[in-house]
PDB file of C-alpha atoms in Angstrom:
ATOM      1  CA  MET A 282      10.715  14.248 -15.244  1.00 38.00           C
ATOM      2  CA  ASN A 283       8.408  13.997 -18.191  1.00 44.00           C
ATOM      3  CA  ALA A 284       6.914  17.435 -18.861  1.00 45.00           C
ATOM      4  CA  SER A 285       3.560  15.896 -19.830  1.00 48.00           C
ATOM      5  CA  LYS A 286       3.087  14.300 -16.402  1.00 66.00           C
ATOM      6  CA  GLU A 287       1.196  16.169 -13.726  1.00 73.00           C
ATOM      7  CA  ALA A 288       2.997  17.083 -10.537  1.00 72.00           C
ATOM      8  CA  PRO A 289       2.326  14.620  -7.712  1.00 74.00           C
ATOM      9  CA  MET A 290      -0.336  15.548  -5.201  1.00 78.00           C
ATOM     10  CA  PRO A 291       0.899  16.890  -1.861  1.00 85.00           C
ATOM     11  CA  ARG A 292       1.369  14.307   0.847  1.00 88.00           C
ATOM     12  CA  THR A 293       0.228  14.397   4.453  1.00 89.00           C
ATOM     13  CA  GLU A 294       3.229  14.522   6.764  1.00 90.00           C
ATOM     14  CA  LEU A 295       3.288  12.008   9.607  1.00 88.00           C
ATOM     15  CA  PRO A 296       4.118  12.900  13.198  1.00 92.00           C
ATOM     16  CA  ALA A 297       7.794  12.109  13.926  1.00 93.00           C
ATOM     17  CA  GLU A 298       6.892   9.249  16.293  1.00 93.00           C
ATOM     18  CA  ASN A 299       4.730   7.570  13.640  1.00 91.00           C
ATOM     19  CA  ALA A 300       7.402   8.020  10.975  1.00 91.00           C
ATOM     20  CA  ALA A 301       9.994   6.467  13.313  1.00 92.00           C
ATOM     21  CA  SER A 302       7.683   3.494  13.946  1.00 92.00           C
ATOM     22  CA  LEU A 303       7.217   2.944  10.217  1.00 89.00           C
ATOM     23  CA  THR A 304      10.967   3.127   9.655  1.00 92.00           C
ATOM     24  CA  GLU A 305      11.521   0.543  12.402  1.00 92.00           C
ATOM     25  CA  TRP A 306       8.868  -1.731  10.885  1.00 89.00           C
ATOM     26  CA  ALA A 307      10.518  -1.343   7.465  1.00 90.00           C
ATOM     27  CA  GLU A 308      13.840  -2.480   8.924  1.00 89.00           C
ATOM     28  CA  GLN A 309      12.147  -5.582  10.346  1.00 90.00           C
ATOM     29  CA  GLU A 310      10.481  -6.382   6.999  1.00 88.00           C
ATOM     30  CA  ARG A 311      13.481  -5.666   4.748  1.00 88.00           C
ATOM     31  CA  GLU A 312      14.677  -9.286   4.490  1.00 87.00           C
ATOM     32  CA  THR A 313      11.335 -11.011   3.952  1.00 88.00           C
ATOM     33  CA  SER A 314       9.459  -8.285   2.096  1.00 88.00           C
ATOM     34  CA  PRO A 315      11.708  -5.653   0.520  1.00 89.00           C
ATOM     35  CA  GLU A 316       8.823  -4.116  -1.463  1.00 88.00           C
ATOM     36  CA  LEU A 317       6.789  -3.526   1.707  1.00 88.00           C
ATOM     37  CA  ALA A 318       9.873  -2.123   3.439  1.00 90.00           C
ATOM     38  CA  THR A 319      10.438   0.335   0.584  1.00 91.00           C
ATOM     39  CA  ILE A 320       6.838   1.523   0.741  1.00 88.00           C
ATOM     40  CA  LEU A 321       6.992   1.961   4.528  1.00 90.00           C
ATOM     41  CA  GLU A 322      10.228   3.952   4.251  1.00 93.00           C
ATOM     42  CA  ASP A 323       8.703   6.150   1.551  1.00 93.00           C
ATOM     43  CA  ILE A 324       5.675   6.928   3.711  1.00 91.00           C
ATOM     44  CA  ALA A 325       7.873   7.582   6.756  1.00 93.00           C
ATOM     45  CA  ALA A 326      10.065   9.985   4.791  1.00 93.00           C
ATOM     46  CA  ASN A 327       7.480  11.683   2.572  1.00 93.00           C
ATOM     47  CA  GLY A 328       4.132  11.279   4.320  1.00 92.00           C
ATOM     48  CA  LEU A 329       0.929   9.638   3.204  1.00 88.00           C
ATOM     49  CA  PRO A 330      -0.022   9.872  -0.480  1.00 88.00           C
ATOM     50  CA  ASP A 331      -3.113  11.817  -1.455  1.00 88.00           C
ATOM     51  CA  GLN A 332      -6.202   9.585  -1.296  1.00 85.00           C
ATOM     52  CA  ASP A 333      -7.010  10.363  -4.932  1.00 86.00           C
ATOM     53  CA  GLU A 334      -3.718   8.711  -5.986  1.00 85.00           C
ATOM     54  CA  CYS A 335      -4.311   5.536  -3.957  1.00 86.00           C
ATOM     55  CA  VAL A 336      -5.993   2.266  -4.862  1.00 89.00           C
ATOM     56  CA  PRO A 337      -8.498   1.042  -2.255  1.00 89.00           C
ATOM     57  CA  TRP A 338      -7.264  -2.107  -0.501  1.00 85.00           C
ATOM     58  CA  GLU A 339     -10.466  -3.917  -1.432  1.00 90.00           C
ATOM     59  CA  GLN A 340      -9.653  -3.448  -5.117  1.00 92.00           C
ATOM     60  CA  VAL A 341      -6.080  -4.664  -4.596  1.00 89.00           C
ATOM     61  CA  ARG A 342      -7.414  -7.701  -2.680  1.00 89.00           C
ATOM     62  CA  ASP A 343     -10.023  -8.540  -5.309  1.00 92.00           C
ATOM     63  CA  ASP A 344      -7.511  -8.149  -8.162  1.00 91.00           C
ATOM     64  CA  HIS A 345      -5.171 -10.536  -6.353  1.00 88.00           C
ATOM     65  CA  TYR A 346      -7.947 -13.075  -5.861  1.00 88.00           C
ATOM     66  CA  ARG A 347      -8.720 -12.891  -9.594  1.00 90.00           C
ATOM     67  CA  GLN A 348      -5.027 -13.518 -10.380  1.00 91.00           C
ATOM     68  CA  LEU A 349      -5.253 -16.624  -8.212  1.00 89.00           C
ATOM     69  CA  GLY A 350      -8.396 -17.760 -10.041  1.00 90.00           C
ATOM     70  CA  ILE A 351     -10.685 -17.068  -7.090  1.00 88.00           C
ATOM     71  CA  ASP A 352     -14.005 -15.277  -7.456  1.00 89.00           C
ATOM     72  CA  PRO A 353     -13.765 -12.224  -5.146  1.00 85.00           C
ATOM     73  CA  ALA A 354     -17.519 -12.326  -4.527  1.00 84.00           C
ATOM     74  CA  GLY A 355     -17.264 -15.869  -3.170  1.00 77.00           C
ATOM     75  CA  TRP A 356     -13.991 -15.715  -1.207  1.00 68.00           C
ATOM     76  CA  HIS A 357     -15.638 -15.033   2.151  1.00 63.00           C
ATOM     77  CA  ARG A 358     -17.973 -18.015   1.685  1.00 59.00           C
ATOM     78  CA  GLY A 359     -15.069 -20.351   0.895  1.00 57.00           C
ATOM     79  CA  VAL A 360     -16.178 -20.711  -2.728  1.00 50.00           C
ATOM     80  CA  ALA A 361     -13.331 -20.682  -5.267  1.00 49.00           C
TER      81      ALA A 361
END
């Protein structure tokens, strides 16, 4: 580990039943979406990341729309 990096924030452990459900979902997604499966397995094993280390889904969505050449402000109105 790079000594200049800060230690990761503590994660919120999931109840065992929730972790098992995420692991099962990951197994179902492995073939079609290996990246999603990896993320689900990580959350199941290590808990939820600290909110301060996460990117809001709205930002991820809007960034993706921009990559597709769609104005995020107009997507819900059907304006590209």
